[in-house]
């Protein structure tokens, strides 16, 4: 898919039938938060994800879940992108950093995320392209920093920033 030339997907094909999928960025943020929520087991998460994305849940729920992951990952297959919701070193949190993310979108793009309607894929690219001057970009930089070779006070300082 060419992001500049092709229409962004609004539906997925499952067993030869098109199913509308909720493309709003807030749905995929909710999905990411759901994946990280330890209160639900994988079966419950799957049911909740189906209800998040589909008005009409396809009969082939296994394929419907795969299509959710395909959409959430920006069109990557699970083979290319790894496992959804796997344990990784998180450098942002849609829950804890939401204010900083909103401020950065407003500063960089003039987009008020409280009122904007954005396709998830647009949001993903905009989020990845935020200016280094935004506080959320600085926070993500600190969280991603390798401090294993630092010592003493310098290491404690960067540990504090990471938290």
Coordinates of N, CA and C in Angstrom, one line a residue:
X1 N 0.8 -1.2 0.0 CA 0.0 0.0 0.0 C 0.9 1.2 0.0
X2 N 0.5 2.2 -0.8 CA 1.2 3.5 -0.8 C 0.3 4.5 -0.1
X3 N 0.9 5.0 1.1 CA 0.1 5.9 2.0 C -0.3 7.2 1.3
X4 N 0.5 7.6 0.3 CA 0.3 8.8 -0.4 C -0.8 8.7 -1.5
X5 N -0.9 7.5 -2.1 CA -1.8 7.4 -3.2 C -3.1 6.5 -3.0
X6 N -3.0 5.6 -2.1 CA -4.1 4.6 -1.9 C -5.0 5.1 -0.8
X7 N -6.3 4.7 -0.9 CA -7.3 5.0 0.2 C -6.9 4.2 1.4
X8 N -7.1 4.8 2.5 CA -6.9 4.0 3.8 C -8.0 3.1 4.0
X9 N -7.7 1.9 4.5 CA -8.8 0.9 4.6 C -9.9 1.3 5.6
X10 N -11.1 1.0 5.3 CA -12.3 1.3 6.1 C -13.0 -0.1 6.5
X11 N -12.5 -1.1 5.8 CA -13.1 -2.4 6.0 C -12.0 -3.5 5.8
X12 N -12.3 -4.7 6.2 CA -11.5 -5.9 5.9 C -12.3 -7.0 5.3
X13 N -11.6 -7.8 4.5 CA -12.2 -8.9 3.9 C -12.0 -10.2 4.7
X14 N -13.1 -10.9 5.0 CA -13.0 -12.1 5.7 C -13.9 -13.1 5.0
X15 N -13.3 -14.2 4.5 CA -14.0 -15.3 3.8 C -14.9 -14.7 2.7
X16 N -14.2 -13.8 1.9 CA -14.9 -13.2 0.7 C -15.9 -12.2 1.0
X17 N -16.1 -11.7 2.2 CA -17.1 -10.7 2.6 C -16.4 -9.5 3.2
X18 N -16.8 -8.3 2.9 CA -16.3 -7.1 3.5 C -17.0 -6.8 4.8
X19 N -16.2 -6.5 5.8 CA -16.7 -6.1 7.1 C -16.2 -4.7 7.4
X20 N -17.0 -3.8 7.8 CA -16.6 -2.4 8.2 C -15.8 -2.6 9.5
X21 N -14.8 -1.8 9.6 CA -14.0 -1.8 10.8 C -13.8 -0.4 11.3
X22 N -13.9 -0.2 12.6 CA -13.8 1.1 13.2 C -12.3 1.6 13.1
X23 N -12.1 2.6 12.3 CA -10.8 3.1 12.0 C -10.4 4.3 12.8
X24 N -11.2 4.8 13.7 CA -10.9 5.9 14.5 C -9.7 5.6 15.4
X25 N -8.8 6.6 15.5 CA -7.6 6.3 16.3 C -7.9 6.0 17.8
X26 N -9.0 6.5 18.3 CA -9.3 6.2 19.7 C -9.7 4.7 19.9
X27 N -10.2 4.1 18.9 CA -10.5 2.6 19.0 C -9.2 1.8 19.1
X28 N -8.2 2.2 18.4 CA -6.9 1.4 18.4 C -6.2 1.8 19.7
X29 N -6.3 3.0 20.2 CA -5.8 3.3 21.5 C -6.4 2.4 22.6
X30 N -7.7 2.3 22.6 CA -8.5 1.5 23.5 C -8.0 0.0 23.4
X31 N -7.8 -0.4 22.1 CA -7.3 -1.8 21.9 C -5.9 -2.0 22.5
X32 N -5.0 -1.0 22.3 CA -3.7 -1.2 22.9 C -3.8 -1.2 24.4
X33 N -4.6 -0.4 25.0 CA -4.8 -0.4 26.5 C -5.3 -1.7 26.9
X34 N -6.3 -2.3 26.1 CA -6.8 -3.6 26.5 C -5.8 -4.7 26.4
X35 N -4.9 -4.7 25.4 CA -3.9 -5.7 25.3 C -2.9 -5.7 26.5
X36 N -2.7 -4.5 27.1 CA -1.8 -4.4 28.3 C -2.5 -4.6 29.6
X37 N -3.8 -4.7 29.6 CA -4.6 -4.9 30.8 C -4.6 -6.3 31.4
X38 N -4.0 -6.4 32.6 CA -3.8 -7.8 33.2 C -5.1 -8.3 33.8
X39 N -6.2 -7.5 33.8 CA -7.5 -7.9 34.4 C -8.2 -8.9 33.6
X40 N -7.9 -9.0 32.3 CA -8.6 -9.8 31.3 C -7.6 -10.9 30.8
X41 N -8.2 -12.1 30.6 CA -7.4 -13.2 30.0 C -7.5 -13.0 28.4
X42 N -6.8 -13.8 27.7 CA -6.7 -13.6 26.2 C -8.0 -13.8 25.6
X43 N -8.8 -14.7 26.1 CA -10.2 -15.0 25.5 C -11.1 -13.8 25.7
X44 N -11.0 -13.2 26.9 CA -11.8 -12.0 27.1 C -11.4 -10.8 26.3
X45 N -10.0 -10.7 26.2 CA -9.5 -9.6 25.3 C -9.9 -9.8 23.9
X46 N -10.0 -11.0 23.4 CA -10.4 -11.2 22.0 C -11.8 -10.8 21.8
X47 N -12.7 -11.2 22.7 CA -14.1 -10.8 22.6 C -14.3 -9.3 22.7
X48 N -13.6 -8.7 23.6 CA -13.7 -7.2 23.7 C -13.1 -6.5 22.5
X49 N -12.1 -7.0 21.9 CA -11.5 -6.5 20.7 C -12.5 -6.6 19.5
X50 N -13.1 -7.7 19.4 CA -14.1 -7.9 18.3 C -15.2 -6.8 18.4
X51 N -15.6 -6.6 19.7 CA -16.7 -5.6 19.9 C -16.2 -4.2 19.7
X52 N -14.9 -3.9 19.9 CA -14.4 -2.6 19.7 C -14.4 -2.2 18.2
X53 N -13.9 -3.2 17.4 CA -13.7 -2.9 16.0 C -14.9 -3.2 15.0
X54 N -15.7 -4.1 15.3 CA -16.7 -4.5 14.4 C -18.1 -4.2 14.9
X55 N -19.0 -3.6 14.1 CA -20.4 -3.5 14.4 C -21.1 -4.8 14.3
X56 N -20.7 -5.5 13.2 CA -21.2 -6.9 12.9 C -20.0 -7.8 13.0
X57 N -19.9 -8.6 14.0 CA -18.8 -9.5 14.2 C -18.8 -10.7 13.2
X58 N -17.8 -10.8 12.4 CA -17.7 -11.9 11.5 C -17.8 -13.3 12.1
X59 N -18.5 -14.2 11.4 CA -18.6 -15.6 12.0 C -17.2 -16.2 12.2
X60 N -16.2 -15.9 11.4 CA -14.9 -16.5 11.5 C -14.1 -15.6 12.4
X61 N -14.3 -15.8 13.7 CA -13.7 -14.8 14.7 C -12.2 -14.9 14.7
X62 N -11.6 -16.1 14.4 CA -10.2 -16.2 14.4 C -9.6 -15.3 13.3
X63 N -10.2 -15.3 12.1 CA -9.7 -14.5 11.0 C -10.0 -13.0 11.4
X64 N -11.1 -12.7 12.0 CA -11.5 -11.4 12.4 C -10.4 -10.8 13.4
X65 N -9.9 -11.6 14.3 CA -8.9 -11.2 15.2 C -7.6 -10.9 14.4
X66 N -7.2 -11.7 13.5 CA -6.0 -11.5 12.7 C -6.2 -10.2 11.9
X67 N -7.4 -9.9 11.4 CA -7.6 -8.6 10.7 C -7.5 -7.4 11.6
X68 N -7.9 -7.6 12.8 CA -7.7 -6.5 13.8 C -6.2 -6.2 14.0
X69 N -5.5 -7.3 14.2 CA -4.0 -7.1 14.4 C -3.4 -6.5 13.1
X70 N -3.8 -6.9 11.9 CA -3.3 -6.4 10.7 C -3.6 -4.9 10.6
X71 N -4.8 -4.5 11.0 CA -5.2 -3.1 11.0 C -4.4 -2.3 12.0
X72 N -4.4 -2.8 13.2 CA -3.7 -2.1 14.3 C -2.2 -1.9 14.0
X73 N -1.6 -2.9 13.4 CA -0.2 -2.8 13.1 C 0.1 -1.9 11.9
X74 N -0.9 -1.4 11.3 CA -0.7 -0.5 10.1 C -0.6 -1.2 8.8
X75 N -1.1 -2.4 8.7 CA -1.1 -3.2 7.5 C 0.0 -4.3 7.5
X76 N 0.7 -4.5 8.6 CA 1.7 -5.5 8.7 C 1.1 -6.8 9.0
X77 N 1.6 -7.9 8.5 CA 1.1 -9.2 8.9 C 1.8 -9.6 10.2
X78 N 1.2 -10.5 11.0 CA 1.8 -11.0 12.3 C 3.2 -11.5 12.0
X79 N 3.5 -12.1 10.9 CA 4.8 -12.6 10.6 C 5.8 -11.5 10.5
X80 N 5.4 -10.4 10.0 CA 6.3 -9.2 9.9 C 6.5 -8.5 11.2
X81 N 5.4 -8.3 11.9 CA 5.4 -7.4 13.0 C 5.5 -8.0 14.4
X82 N 5.6 -9.3 14.5 CA 5.8 -9.9 15.8 C 4.4 -10.1 16.4
X83 N 4.4 -10.2 17.7 CA 3.1 -10.5 18.5 C 2.5 -9.3 19.0
X84 N 1.2 -9.2 18.8 CA 0.5 -8.0 19.4 C 0.5 -8.1 20.9
X85 N 0.7 -7.0 21.5 CA 0.6 -7.0 23.0 C 1.8 -7.7 23.7
X86 N 2.8 -8.0 23.0 CA 4.0 -8.7 23.6 C 4.7 -7.8 24.6
X87 N 5.4 -8.3 25.5 CA 6.1 -7.5 26.5 C 7.3 -6.8 25.8
X88 N 7.3 -5.5 25.8 CA 8.3 -4.7 25.2 C 8.6 -3.6 26.2
X89 N 9.7 -2.9 26.0 CA 10.1 -1.7 26.8 C 9.2 -0.6 26.3
X90 N 8.1 -0.2 27.0 CA 7.2 0.8 26.6 C 7.8 2.2 26.8
X91 N 7.9 3.0 25.8 CA 8.4 4.3 25.9 C 7.3 5.4 25.9
X92 N 6.1 5.0 25.8 CA 5.0 5.9 26.0 C 3.8 5.1 26.6
X93 N 2.9 5.8 27.1 CA 1.7 5.2 27.7 C 0.5 6.1 27.3
X94 N -0.4 5.5 26.5 CA -1.6 6.3 26.2 C -2.4 6.7 27.4
X95 N -2.3 5.9 28.4 CA -3.0 6.2 29.7 C -2.3 7.4 30.5
X96 N -1.0 7.2 30.7 CA -0.3 8.2 31.6 C 0.2 9.4 30.8
X97 N 0.4 9.3 29.6 CA 1.0 10.4 28.8 C 0.0 11.1 27.9
X98 N -1.2 10.8 28.1 CA -2.3 11.4 27.2 C -2.2 12.9 27.0
X99 N -2.0 13.6 28.1 CA -2.0 15.1 28.1 C -0.8 15.6 27.3
X100 N 0.4 14.9 27.4 CA 1.6 15.3 26.7 C 1.4 15.0 25.2
X101 N 0.7 13.9 24.9 CA 0.5 13.5 23.5 C -0.5 14.5 22.8
X102 N -1.5 14.9 23.6 CA -2.5 15.9 23.1 C -1.8 17.2 22.8
X103 N -1.0 17.6 23.8 CA -0.3 18.9 23.6 C 0.7 18.9 22.4
X104 N 1.4 17.8 22.2 CA 2.3 17.7 21.1 C 1.6 17.7 19.7
X105 N 0.5 17.1 19.6 CA -0.3 17.1 18.4 C -0.8 18.5 18.1
X106 N -1.2 19.2 19.2 CA -1.7 20.6 19.0 C -0.5 21.5 18.6
X107 N 0.6 21.3 19.2 CA 1.8 22.2 18.9 C 2.3 21.9 17.5
X108 N 2.5 20.6 17.2 CA 3.1 20.3 15.9 C 2.2 20.4 14.7
X109 N 0.9 20.0 14.9 CA 0.0 19.9 13.7 C -1.3 20.8 13.8
X110 N -1.5 21.4 15.0 CA -2.7 22.2 15.1 C -3.9 21.3 15.3
X111 N -3.7 20.0 15.6 CA -4.8 19.0 15.8 C -5.1 18.9 17.2
X112 N -6.4 19.2 17.6 CA -6.9 18.9 18.9 C -7.4 17.5 19.0
X113 N -6.7 16.6 19.6 CA -7.1 15.2 19.7 C -8.4 15.0 20.4
X114 N -8.8 15.9 21.2 CA -10.0 15.8 22.0 C -11.2 15.9 21.0
X115 N -11.0 16.5 19.9 CA -12.2 16.7 18.9 C -11.9 16.2 17.5
X116 N -10.7 15.8 17.3 CA -10.3 15.4 15.9 C -10.8 14.0 15.6
X117 N -11.1 13.8 14.3 CA -11.4 12.5 13.7 C -10.3 12.1 12.8
X118 N -9.5 11.1 13.3 CA -8.3 10.7 12.5 C -8.4 9.1 12.3
X119 N -8.0 8.7 11.1 CA -7.8 7.3 10.9 C -6.6 6.8 11.7
X120 N -6.7 5.6 12.2 CA -5.6 5.1 13.1 C -4.3 5.2 12.4
X121 N -4.2 4.9 11.1 CA -2.9 4.9 10.4 C -2.4 6.3 10.3
X122 N -3.2 7.3 10.1 CA -2.8 8.7 10.1 C -2.2 9.0 11.4
X123 N -2.9 8.7 12.5 CA -2.5 9.0 13.8 C -1.1 8.3 14.1
X124 N -0.9 7.1 13.7 CA 0.4 6.4 13.9 C 1.5 7.1 13.3
X125 N 1.4 7.5 12.1 CA 2.5 8.2 11.4 C 2.7 9.6 12.0
X126 N 1.6 10.3 12.3 CA 1.8 11.6 13.0 C 2.5 11.5 14.3
X127 N 2.1 10.5 15.1 CA 2.7 10.3 16.4 C 4.2 9.9 16.3
X128 N 4.5 9.1 15.3 CA 5.9 8.7 15.1 C 6.7 9.9 14.6
X129 N 6.1 10.9 14.1 CA 6.8 12.0 13.5 C 6.8 13.3 14.3
X130 N 6.4 13.2 15.5 CA 6.4 14.4 16.4 C 7.7 15.0 16.5
X131 N 7.8 16.3 16.6 CA 9.0 17.0 16.8 C 9.8 16.7 18.0
X132 N 11.1 16.7 18.0 CA 11.9 16.4 19.2 C 11.7 17.5 20.2
X133 N 11.1 18.6 19.9 CA 11.0 19.7 20.8 C 9.8 19.5 21.8
X134 N 8.9 18.5 21.5 CA 7.8 18.3 22.4 C 8.2 17.5 23.6
X135 N 7.6 17.8 24.7 CA 7.9 17.1 26.0 C 7.7 15.6 25.8
X136 N 6.7 15.1 25.1 CA 6.5 13.7 25.0 C 7.6 13.0 24.2
X137 N 8.2 13.7 23.3 CA 9.3 13.2 22.5 C 10.6 13.1 23.5
X138 N 10.7 14.1 24.3 CA 11.8 14.0 25.3 C 11.6 12.9 26.3
X139 N 10.4 12.8 26.8 CA 10.1 11.7 27.7 C 10.4 10.3 27.1
X140 N 9.9 10.1 25.8 CA 10.2 8.9 25.1 C 11.7 8.6 24.9
X141 N 12.4 9.7 24.7 CA 13.9 9.6 24.6 C 14.5 9.1 25.8
X142 N 14.1 9.7 27.0 CA 14.6 9.2 28.3 C 14.3 7.8 28.5
X143 N 13.0 7.4 28.2 CA 12.6 6.0 28.5 C 13.3 5.0 27.7
X144 N 13.7 5.4 26.5 CA 14.4 4.5 25.6 C 15.9 4.4 25.7
X145 N 16.4 5.3 26.6 CA 17.8 5.5 26.7 C 18.4 4.2 27.4
X146 N 19.6 3.8 26.9 CA 20.3 2.7 27.5 C 21.2 3.3 28.6
X147 N 20.9 2.9 29.8 CA 21.7 3.5 30.9 C 22.5 2.4 31.6
X148 N 22.6 1.3 31.0 CA 23.4 0.1 31.6 C 24.8 0.4 31.8
X149 N 25.4 1.3 31.0 CA 26.8 1.6 31.2 C 27.1 2.8 32.0
X150 N 26.1 3.5 32.5 CA 26.2 4.7 33.3 C 26.5 4.2 34.8
X151 N 27.1 5.1 35.6 CA 27.4 4.7 37.0 C 27.0 5.9 37.9
X152 N 26.8 5.5 39.1 CA 26.7 6.5 40.2 C 25.5 7.5 40.0
X153 N 25.8 8.8 40.3 CA 24.8 9.8 40.3 C 24.2 10.0 38.9
X154 N 25.0 9.9 37.8 CA 24.4 10.0 36.5 C 23.4 8.9 36.2
X155 N 23.7 7.7 36.6 CA 22.8 6.6 36.4 C 21.5 6.8 37.2
X156 N 21.6 7.3 38.4 CA 20.4 7.5 39.3 C 19.5 8.6 38.6
X157 N 20.2 9.7 38.1 CA 19.5 10.8 37.5 C 18.7 10.3 36.3
X158 N 19.3 9.5 35.4 CA 18.5 9.0 34.2 C 17.5 7.9 34.6
X159 N 17.7 7.1 35.7 CA 16.7 6.2 36.2 C 15.5 7.0 36.6
X160 N 15.7 8.1 37.3 CA 14.6 8.9 37.7 C 13.8 9.5 36.5
X161 N 14.6 10.0 35.5 CA 13.9 10.5 34.3 C 13.1 9.4 33.6
X162 N 13.6 8.2 33.6 CA 12.9 7.1 32.9 C 11.6 6.8 33.6
X163 N 11.6 6.9 34.9 CA 10.3 6.7 35.6 C 9.3 7.8 35.4

